[in-house]
Tab-separated table of C-alpha atoms and ligand atoms in Angstrom:
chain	number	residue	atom	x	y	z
G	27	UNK	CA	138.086	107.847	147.884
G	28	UNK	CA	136.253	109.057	151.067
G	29	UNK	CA	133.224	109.911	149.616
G	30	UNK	CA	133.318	105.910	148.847
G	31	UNK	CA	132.532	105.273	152.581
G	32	UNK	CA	129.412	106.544	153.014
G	33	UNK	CA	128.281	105.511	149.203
G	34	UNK	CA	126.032	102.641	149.165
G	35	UNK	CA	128.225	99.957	147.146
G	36	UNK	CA	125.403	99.600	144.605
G	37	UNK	CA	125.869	102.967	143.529
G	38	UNK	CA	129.299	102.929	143.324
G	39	UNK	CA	128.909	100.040	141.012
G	40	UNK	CA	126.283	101.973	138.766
G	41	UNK	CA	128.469	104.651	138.679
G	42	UNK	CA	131.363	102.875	137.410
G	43	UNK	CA	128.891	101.087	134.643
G	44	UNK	CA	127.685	104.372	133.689
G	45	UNK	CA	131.581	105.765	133.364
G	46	UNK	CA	132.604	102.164	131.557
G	47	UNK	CA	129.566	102.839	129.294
G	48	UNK	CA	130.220	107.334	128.467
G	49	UNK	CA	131.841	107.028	125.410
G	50	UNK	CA	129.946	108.470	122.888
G	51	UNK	CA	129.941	106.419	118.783
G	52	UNK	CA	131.606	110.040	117.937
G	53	UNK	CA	133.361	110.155	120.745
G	54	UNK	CA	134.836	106.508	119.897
G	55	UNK	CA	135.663	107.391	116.260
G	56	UNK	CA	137.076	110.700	116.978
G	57	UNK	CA	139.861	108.797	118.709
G	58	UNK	CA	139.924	105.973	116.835
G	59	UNK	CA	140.167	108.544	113.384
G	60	UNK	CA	143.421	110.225	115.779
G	61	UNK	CA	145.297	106.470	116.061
G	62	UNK	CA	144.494	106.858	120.149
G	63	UNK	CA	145.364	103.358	120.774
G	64	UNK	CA	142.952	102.968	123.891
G	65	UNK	CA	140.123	104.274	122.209
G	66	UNK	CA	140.990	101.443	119.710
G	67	UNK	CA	140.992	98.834	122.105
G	68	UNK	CA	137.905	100.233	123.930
G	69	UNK	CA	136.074	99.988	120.779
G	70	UNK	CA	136.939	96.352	119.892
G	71	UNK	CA	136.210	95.434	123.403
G	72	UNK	CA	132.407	96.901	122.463
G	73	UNK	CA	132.221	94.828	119.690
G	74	UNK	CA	133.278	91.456	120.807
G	75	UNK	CA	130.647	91.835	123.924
G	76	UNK	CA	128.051	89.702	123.772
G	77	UNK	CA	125.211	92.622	124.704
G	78	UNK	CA	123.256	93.039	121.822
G	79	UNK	CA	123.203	97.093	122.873
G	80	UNK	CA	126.959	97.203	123.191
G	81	UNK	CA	127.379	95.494	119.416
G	82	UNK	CA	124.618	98.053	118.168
G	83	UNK	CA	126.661	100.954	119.222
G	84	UNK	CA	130.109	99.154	117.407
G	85	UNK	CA	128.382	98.983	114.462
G	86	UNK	CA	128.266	102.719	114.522
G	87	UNK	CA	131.459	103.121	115.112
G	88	UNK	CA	132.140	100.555	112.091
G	89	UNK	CA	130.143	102.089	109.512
G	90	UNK	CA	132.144	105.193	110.297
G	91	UNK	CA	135.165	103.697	110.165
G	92	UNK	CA	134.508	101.905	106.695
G	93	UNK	CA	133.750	105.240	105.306
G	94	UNK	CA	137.603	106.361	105.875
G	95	UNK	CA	139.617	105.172	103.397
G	96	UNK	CA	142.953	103.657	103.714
G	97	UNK	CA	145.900	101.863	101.503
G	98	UNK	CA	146.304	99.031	104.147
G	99	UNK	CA	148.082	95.355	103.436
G	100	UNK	CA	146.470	92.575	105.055
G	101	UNK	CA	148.475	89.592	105.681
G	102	UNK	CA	147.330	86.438	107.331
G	103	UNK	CA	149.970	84.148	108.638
G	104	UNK	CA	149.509	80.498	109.628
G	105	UNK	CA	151.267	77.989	110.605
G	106	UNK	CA	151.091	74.739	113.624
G	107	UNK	CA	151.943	75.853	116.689
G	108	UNK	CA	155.842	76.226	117.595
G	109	UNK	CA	157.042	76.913	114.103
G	110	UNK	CA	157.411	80.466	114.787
G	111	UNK	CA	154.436	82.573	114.026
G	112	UNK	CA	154.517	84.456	116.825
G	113	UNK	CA	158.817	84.695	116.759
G	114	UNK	CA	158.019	85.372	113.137
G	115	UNK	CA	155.380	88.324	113.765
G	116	UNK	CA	157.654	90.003	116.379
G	117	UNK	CA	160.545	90.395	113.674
G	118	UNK	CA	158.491	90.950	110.945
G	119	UNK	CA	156.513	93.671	112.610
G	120	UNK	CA	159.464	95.521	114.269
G	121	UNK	CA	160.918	95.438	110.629
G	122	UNK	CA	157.863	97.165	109.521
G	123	UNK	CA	157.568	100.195	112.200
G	124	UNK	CA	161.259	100.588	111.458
G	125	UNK	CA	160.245	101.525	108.242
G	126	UNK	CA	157.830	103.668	109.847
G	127	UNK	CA	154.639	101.925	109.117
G	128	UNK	CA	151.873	101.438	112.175
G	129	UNK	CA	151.134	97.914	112.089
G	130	UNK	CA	148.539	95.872	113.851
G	131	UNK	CA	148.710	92.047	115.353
G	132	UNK	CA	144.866	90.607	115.128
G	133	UNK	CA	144.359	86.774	115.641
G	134	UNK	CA	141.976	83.779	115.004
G	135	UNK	CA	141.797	81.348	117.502
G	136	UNK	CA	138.672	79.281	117.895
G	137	UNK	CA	140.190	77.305	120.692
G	138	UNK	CA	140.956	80.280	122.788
G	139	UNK	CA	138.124	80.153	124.712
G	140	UNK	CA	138.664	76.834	125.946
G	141	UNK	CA	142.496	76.441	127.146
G	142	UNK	CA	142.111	80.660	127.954
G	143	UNK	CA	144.190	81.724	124.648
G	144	UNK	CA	146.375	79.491	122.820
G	145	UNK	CA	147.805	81.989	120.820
G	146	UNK	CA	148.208	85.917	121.707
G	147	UNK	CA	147.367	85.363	125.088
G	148	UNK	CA	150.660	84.802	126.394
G	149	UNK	CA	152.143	87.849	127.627
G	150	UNK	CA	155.713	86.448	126.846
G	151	UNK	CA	154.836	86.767	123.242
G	152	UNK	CA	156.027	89.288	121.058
G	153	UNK	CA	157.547	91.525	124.401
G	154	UNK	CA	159.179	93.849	121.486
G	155	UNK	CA	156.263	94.668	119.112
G	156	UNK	CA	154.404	94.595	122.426
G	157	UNK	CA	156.370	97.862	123.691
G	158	UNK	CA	156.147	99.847	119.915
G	159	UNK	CA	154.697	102.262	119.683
G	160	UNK	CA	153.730	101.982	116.170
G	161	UNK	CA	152.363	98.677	117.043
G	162	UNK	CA	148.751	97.429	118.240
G	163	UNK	CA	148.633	93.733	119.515
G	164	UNK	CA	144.878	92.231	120.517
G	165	UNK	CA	144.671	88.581	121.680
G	166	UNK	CA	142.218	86.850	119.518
G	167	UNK	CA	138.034	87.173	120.800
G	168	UNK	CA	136.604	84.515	122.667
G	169	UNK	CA	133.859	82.557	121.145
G	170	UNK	CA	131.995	79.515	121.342
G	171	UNK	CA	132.064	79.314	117.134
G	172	UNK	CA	134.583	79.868	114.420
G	173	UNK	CA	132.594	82.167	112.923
G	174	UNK	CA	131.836	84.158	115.578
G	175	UNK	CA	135.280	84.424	116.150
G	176	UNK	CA	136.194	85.451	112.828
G	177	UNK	CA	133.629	87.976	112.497
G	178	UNK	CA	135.116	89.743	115.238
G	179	UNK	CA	138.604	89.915	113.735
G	180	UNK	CA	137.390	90.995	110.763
G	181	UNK	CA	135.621	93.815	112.014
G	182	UNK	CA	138.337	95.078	114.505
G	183	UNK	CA	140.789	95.158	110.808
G	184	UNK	CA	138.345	97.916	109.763
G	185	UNK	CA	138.705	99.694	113.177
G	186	UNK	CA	142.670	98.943	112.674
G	187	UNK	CA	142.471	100.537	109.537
G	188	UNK	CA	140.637	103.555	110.432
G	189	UNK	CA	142.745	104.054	113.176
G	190	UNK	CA	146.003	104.331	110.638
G	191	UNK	CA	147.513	101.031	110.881
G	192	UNK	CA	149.440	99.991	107.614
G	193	UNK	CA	149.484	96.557	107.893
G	194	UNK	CA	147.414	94.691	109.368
G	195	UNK	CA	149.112	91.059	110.606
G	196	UNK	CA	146.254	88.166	111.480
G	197	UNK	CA	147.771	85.118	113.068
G	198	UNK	CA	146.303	81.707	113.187
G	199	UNK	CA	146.683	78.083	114.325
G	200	UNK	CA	147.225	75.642	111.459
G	201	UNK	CA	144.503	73.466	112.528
G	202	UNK	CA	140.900	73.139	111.522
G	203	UNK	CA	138.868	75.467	109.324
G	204	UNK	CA	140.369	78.644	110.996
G	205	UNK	CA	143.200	79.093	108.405
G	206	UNK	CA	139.759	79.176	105.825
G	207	UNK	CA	138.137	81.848	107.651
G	208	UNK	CA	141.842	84.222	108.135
G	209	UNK	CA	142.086	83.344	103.971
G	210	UNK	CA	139.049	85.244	103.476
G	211	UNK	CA	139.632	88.511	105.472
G	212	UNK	CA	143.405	89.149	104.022
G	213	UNK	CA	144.820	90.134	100.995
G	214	UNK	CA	147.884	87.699	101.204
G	215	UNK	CA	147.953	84.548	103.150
G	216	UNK	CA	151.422	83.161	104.136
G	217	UNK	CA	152.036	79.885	105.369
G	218	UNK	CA	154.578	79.031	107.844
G	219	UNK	CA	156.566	75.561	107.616
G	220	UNK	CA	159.415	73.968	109.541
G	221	UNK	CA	161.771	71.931	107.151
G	222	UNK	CA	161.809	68.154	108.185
G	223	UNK	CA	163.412	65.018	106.767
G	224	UNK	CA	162.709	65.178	103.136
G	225	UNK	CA	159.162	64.404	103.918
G	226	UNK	CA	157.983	67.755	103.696
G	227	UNK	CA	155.109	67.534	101.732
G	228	UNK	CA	153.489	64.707	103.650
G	229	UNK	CA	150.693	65.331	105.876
G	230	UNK	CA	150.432	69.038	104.568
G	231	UNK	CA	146.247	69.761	104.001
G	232	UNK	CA	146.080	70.460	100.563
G	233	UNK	CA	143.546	72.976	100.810
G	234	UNK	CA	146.386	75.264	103.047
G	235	UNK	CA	149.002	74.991	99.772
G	236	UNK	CA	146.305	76.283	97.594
G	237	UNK	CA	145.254	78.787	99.253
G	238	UNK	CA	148.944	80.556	100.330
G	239	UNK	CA	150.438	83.231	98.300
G	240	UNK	CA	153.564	82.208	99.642
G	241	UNK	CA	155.399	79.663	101.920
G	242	UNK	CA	158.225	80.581	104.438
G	243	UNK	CA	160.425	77.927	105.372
G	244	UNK	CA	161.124	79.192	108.927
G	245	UNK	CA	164.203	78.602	111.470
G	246	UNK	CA	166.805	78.126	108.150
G	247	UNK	CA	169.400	78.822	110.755
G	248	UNK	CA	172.211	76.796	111.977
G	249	UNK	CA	171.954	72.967	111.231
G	250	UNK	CA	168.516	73.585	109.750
G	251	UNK	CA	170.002	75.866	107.118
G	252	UNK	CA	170.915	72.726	104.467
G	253	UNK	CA	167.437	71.131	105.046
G	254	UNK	CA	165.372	74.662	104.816
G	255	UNK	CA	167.351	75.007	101.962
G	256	UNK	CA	166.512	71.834	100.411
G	257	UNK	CA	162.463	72.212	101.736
G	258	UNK	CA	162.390	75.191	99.800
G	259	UNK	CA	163.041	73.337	96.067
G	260	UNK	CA	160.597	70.427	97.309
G	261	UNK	CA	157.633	73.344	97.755
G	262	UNK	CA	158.799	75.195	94.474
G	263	UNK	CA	158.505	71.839	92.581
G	264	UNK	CA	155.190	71.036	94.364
G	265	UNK	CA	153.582	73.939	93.917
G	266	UNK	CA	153.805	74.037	90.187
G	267	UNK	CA	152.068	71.244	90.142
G	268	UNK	CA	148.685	73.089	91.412
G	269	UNK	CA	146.699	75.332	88.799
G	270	UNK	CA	147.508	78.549	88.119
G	271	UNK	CA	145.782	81.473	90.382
G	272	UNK	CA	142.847	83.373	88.616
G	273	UNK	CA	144.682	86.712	89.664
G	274	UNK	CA	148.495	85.612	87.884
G	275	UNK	CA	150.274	85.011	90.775
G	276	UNK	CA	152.582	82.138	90.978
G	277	UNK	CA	153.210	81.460	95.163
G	278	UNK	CA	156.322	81.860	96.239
G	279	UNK	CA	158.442	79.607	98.700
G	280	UNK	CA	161.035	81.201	100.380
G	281	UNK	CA	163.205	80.410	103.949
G	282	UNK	CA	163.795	82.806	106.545
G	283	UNK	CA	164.818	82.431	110.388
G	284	UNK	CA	162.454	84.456	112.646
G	285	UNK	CA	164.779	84.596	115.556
G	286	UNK	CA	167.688	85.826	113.269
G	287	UNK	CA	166.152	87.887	111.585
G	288	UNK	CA	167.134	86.833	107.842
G	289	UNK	CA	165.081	86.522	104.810
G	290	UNK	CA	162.189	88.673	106.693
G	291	UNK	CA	162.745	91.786	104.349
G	292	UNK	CA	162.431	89.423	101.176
G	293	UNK	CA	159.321	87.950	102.265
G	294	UNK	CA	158.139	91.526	102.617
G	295	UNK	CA	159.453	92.614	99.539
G	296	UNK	CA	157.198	89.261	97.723
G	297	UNK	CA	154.293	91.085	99.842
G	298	UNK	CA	154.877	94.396	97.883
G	299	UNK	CA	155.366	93.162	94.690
G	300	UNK	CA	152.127	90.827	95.130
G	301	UNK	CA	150.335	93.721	96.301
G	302	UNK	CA	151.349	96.129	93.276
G	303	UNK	CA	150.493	93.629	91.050
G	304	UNK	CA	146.704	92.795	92.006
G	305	UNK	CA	146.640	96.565	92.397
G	306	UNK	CA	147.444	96.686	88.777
G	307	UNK	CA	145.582	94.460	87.057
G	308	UNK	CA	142.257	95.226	89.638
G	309	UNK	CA	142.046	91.562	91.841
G	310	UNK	CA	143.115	93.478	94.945
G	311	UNK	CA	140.011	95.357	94.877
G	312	UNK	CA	137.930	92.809	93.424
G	313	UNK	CA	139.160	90.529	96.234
G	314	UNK	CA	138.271	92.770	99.162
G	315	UNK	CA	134.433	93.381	97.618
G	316	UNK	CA	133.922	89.311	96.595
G	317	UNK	CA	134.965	88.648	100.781
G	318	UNK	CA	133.066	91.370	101.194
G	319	UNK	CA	130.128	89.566	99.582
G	320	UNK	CA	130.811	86.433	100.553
G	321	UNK	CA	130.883	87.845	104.337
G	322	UNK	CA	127.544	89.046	104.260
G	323	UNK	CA	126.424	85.853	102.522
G	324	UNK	CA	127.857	83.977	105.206
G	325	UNK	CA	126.513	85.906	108.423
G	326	UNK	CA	123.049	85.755	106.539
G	327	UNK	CA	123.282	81.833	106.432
G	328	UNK	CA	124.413	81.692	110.182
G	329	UNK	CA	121.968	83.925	111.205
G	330	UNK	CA	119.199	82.112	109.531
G	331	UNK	CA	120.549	78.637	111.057
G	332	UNK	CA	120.690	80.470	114.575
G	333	UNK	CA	117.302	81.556	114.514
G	334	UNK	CA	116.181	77.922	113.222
G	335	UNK	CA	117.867	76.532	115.749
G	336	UNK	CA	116.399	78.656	118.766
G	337	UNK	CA	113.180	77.471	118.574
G	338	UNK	CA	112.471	74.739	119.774
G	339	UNK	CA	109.202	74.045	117.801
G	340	UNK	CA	111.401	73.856	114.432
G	341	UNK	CA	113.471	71.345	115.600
G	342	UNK	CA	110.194	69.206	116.946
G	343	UNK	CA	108.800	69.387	113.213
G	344	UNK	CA	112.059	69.002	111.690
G	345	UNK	CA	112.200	65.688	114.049
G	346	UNK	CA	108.477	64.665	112.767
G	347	UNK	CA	109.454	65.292	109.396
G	348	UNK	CA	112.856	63.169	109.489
G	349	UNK	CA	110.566	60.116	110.658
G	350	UNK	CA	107.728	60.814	107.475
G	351	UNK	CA	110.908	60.568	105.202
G	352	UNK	CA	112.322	57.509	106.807
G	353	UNK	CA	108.736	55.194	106.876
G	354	UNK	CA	108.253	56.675	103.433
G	355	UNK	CA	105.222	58.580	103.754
G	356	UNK	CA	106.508	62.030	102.763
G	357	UNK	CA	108.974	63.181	99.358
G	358	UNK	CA	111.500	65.272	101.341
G	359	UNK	CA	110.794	67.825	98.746
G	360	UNK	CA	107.166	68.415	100.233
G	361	UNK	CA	108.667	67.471	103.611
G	362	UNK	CA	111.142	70.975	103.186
G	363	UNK	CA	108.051	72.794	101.985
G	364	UNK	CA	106.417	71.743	105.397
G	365	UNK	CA	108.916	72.980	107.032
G	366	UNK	CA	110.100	75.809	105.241
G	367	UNK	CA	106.108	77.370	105.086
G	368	UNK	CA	106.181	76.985	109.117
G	369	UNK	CA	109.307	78.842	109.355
G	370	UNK	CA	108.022	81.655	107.154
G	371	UNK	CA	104.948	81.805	109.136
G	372	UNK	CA	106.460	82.665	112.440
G	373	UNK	CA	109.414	85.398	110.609
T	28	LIG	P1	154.320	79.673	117.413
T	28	LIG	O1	153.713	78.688	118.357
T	28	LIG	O2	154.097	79.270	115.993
T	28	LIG	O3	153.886	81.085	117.674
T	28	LIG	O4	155.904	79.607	117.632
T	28	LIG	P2	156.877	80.532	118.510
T	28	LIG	O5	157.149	81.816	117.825
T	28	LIG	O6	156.350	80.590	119.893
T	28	LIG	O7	158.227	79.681	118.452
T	28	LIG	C1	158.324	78.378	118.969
T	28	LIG	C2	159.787	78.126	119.332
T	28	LIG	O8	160.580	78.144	118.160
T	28	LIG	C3	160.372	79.170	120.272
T	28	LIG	O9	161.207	78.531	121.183
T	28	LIG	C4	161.166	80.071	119.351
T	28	LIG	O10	162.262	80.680	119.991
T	28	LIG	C5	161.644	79.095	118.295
T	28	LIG	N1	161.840	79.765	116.988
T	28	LIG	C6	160.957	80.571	116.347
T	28	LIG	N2	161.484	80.991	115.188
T	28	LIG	C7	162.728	80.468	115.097
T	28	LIG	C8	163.773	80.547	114.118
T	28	LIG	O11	163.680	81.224	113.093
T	28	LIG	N3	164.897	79.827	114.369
T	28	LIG	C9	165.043	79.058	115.475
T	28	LIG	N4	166.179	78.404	115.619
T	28	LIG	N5	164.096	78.975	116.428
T	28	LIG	C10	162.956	79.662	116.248
């Protein structure tokens, strides 16, 4: 621009801040409300930052967004990495717009900030779904803590939702406590497994096969067909062996092949049915509110431990404290009282 030369370069910068920072909440929600896909990702970008301001003016833009309702499915998918989720959310999701819903790819990965995205940050992945137009992929937020993390992708599904997306896709990696936190922002949770050599079952967390809905067997193609085959009456038989859900549903193990694109449309189809059942007899709703609960429960108890944790002065009497109890000279019941009237003071 020529006017550029004789600009001093300070200005320039404030001026782009100032055009980076126009956007209006209404502004934001108008074009979220008309599915304008930028305006989406603009959005989520405000809510991840770490600027207090920035996340102030999101949560405008959320609590409009709640207000719109919506019939969305939200499906978390899980899985280690390499047994196909992304392969898996590439067919699945093309399947989907093809039947002309808008879906949207969200992820969970806590370790994303450290090797610079694990999972969704690959621009090789999903190249289809990428170029859909009924499709909206975001790389999962960076973050220093799970929950952080989490919080994020649960709040861009509302702005997802608002913005007309059907369904709602959240990846994960199969390892640590992230597959907890994606469990409590879906509706279904589907767990990805690669068939091995009849020892399926081994070294499987047990806390992943009670909480999926249903298990894929994935890559039942070629050679692998037999043993996929053969995986899927080893789940069955295992999973009968874990008490029954509080909503009715009995998980479902089932094989498909990602890359050939077979048994995707039944695992949909177990999707449906799942959803028209806890639609039926009310868990679907009573789901969403108890993660709603549980959600706010949970950001109050990290919040709380943040601010703890900030000051210095707590952690000095928490020290001082710890020693009482250890020589004996303090009940840790008065000792928490100590502590607790300290903290209240200074609220
Ligand atoms: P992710 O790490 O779980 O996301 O796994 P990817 O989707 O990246 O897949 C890992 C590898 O497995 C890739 O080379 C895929 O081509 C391959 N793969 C994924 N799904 C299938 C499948 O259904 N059948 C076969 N044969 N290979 C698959």
């Amino acid at each position: 621009m020529a006017s550029d030369k004789n600009t001093p370069i300070n200005t320039i910068s404030k001026i782009k801040a100032i055009r980076k920072q126009e956007t209006s909440v209404e502004e934001m929600v108008d074009g979220i409300f008309s599915g304008n896909k930028a305006m989406l990702a603009k959005a989520i970008t405000l809510l991840e930052s770490t600027n207090p301001a920035h996340y102030e003016k999101a949560n405008g833009v959320i609590e409009k967004c709640l207000a719109k309702p919506n019939t969305s499915i939200r499906l978390g998918i899980t899985g280690v990495p390499g047994v196909g989720k992304s392969s898996f959310i590439e067919t699945l999701g093309s399947t989907l717009t093809a039947l002309g819903k808008k879906v949207a790819v969200l992820a969970v990965d806590p370790t994303s900030s450290l090797s610079k995205g694990s999972i969704l940050g690959d621009k090789t992945r999903m190249q289809e779904l990428s170029k859909d137009p009924n499709a909206f992929i975001r790389p999962s937020p960076s973050g220093t803590s799970l929950g952080g993390v989490a919080q994020k992708t649960r709040e861009s599904i509302i702005l997802c939702e608002a913005a007309g997306y059907d369904v709602i896709l959240v990846e994960t990696v199969g390892v640590g406590q992230s597959e907890i936190a994606v469990h409590s922002m879906v509706d279904f949770f589907l767990l990805l497994k690669l068939s091995g050599a009849g020892d399926e079952l081994q070294g499987i967390k047990r806390g992943i096969m009670e909480m999926a809905d249903a298990i894929a067997i994935n890559k039942a193609d070629g050679s692998n067909l037999e043993k996929a085959k053969l995986a899927v009456t080893e789940f069955s038989r295992a999973l009968h062996l874990y008490p029954p859900k509080a909503n009715g549903w009995i998980p479902k193990v089932l094989k498909c092949s990602a890359t050939e694109n077979t048994g995707i449309h039944e695992i949909w189809e177990v999707v449906e049915t799942f959803v028209q059942q806890n639609k039926k007899n009310g868990f679907f709703e009573e789901n969403r509110k108890n993660q709603n609960k549980n959600w706010f429960m949970q950001t109050v108890d990290d919040k709380i431990k943040q601010f703890f944790h900030q000051k210095a002065s707590f952690k000095s009497e928490q020290e001082k404290l710890l020693k009482a109890i250890e020589d004996n000279k303090m009940s840790p019941f008065y000792a928490a009282k100590v502590l607790l009237d300290k903290i209240t003071k200074e609220l």
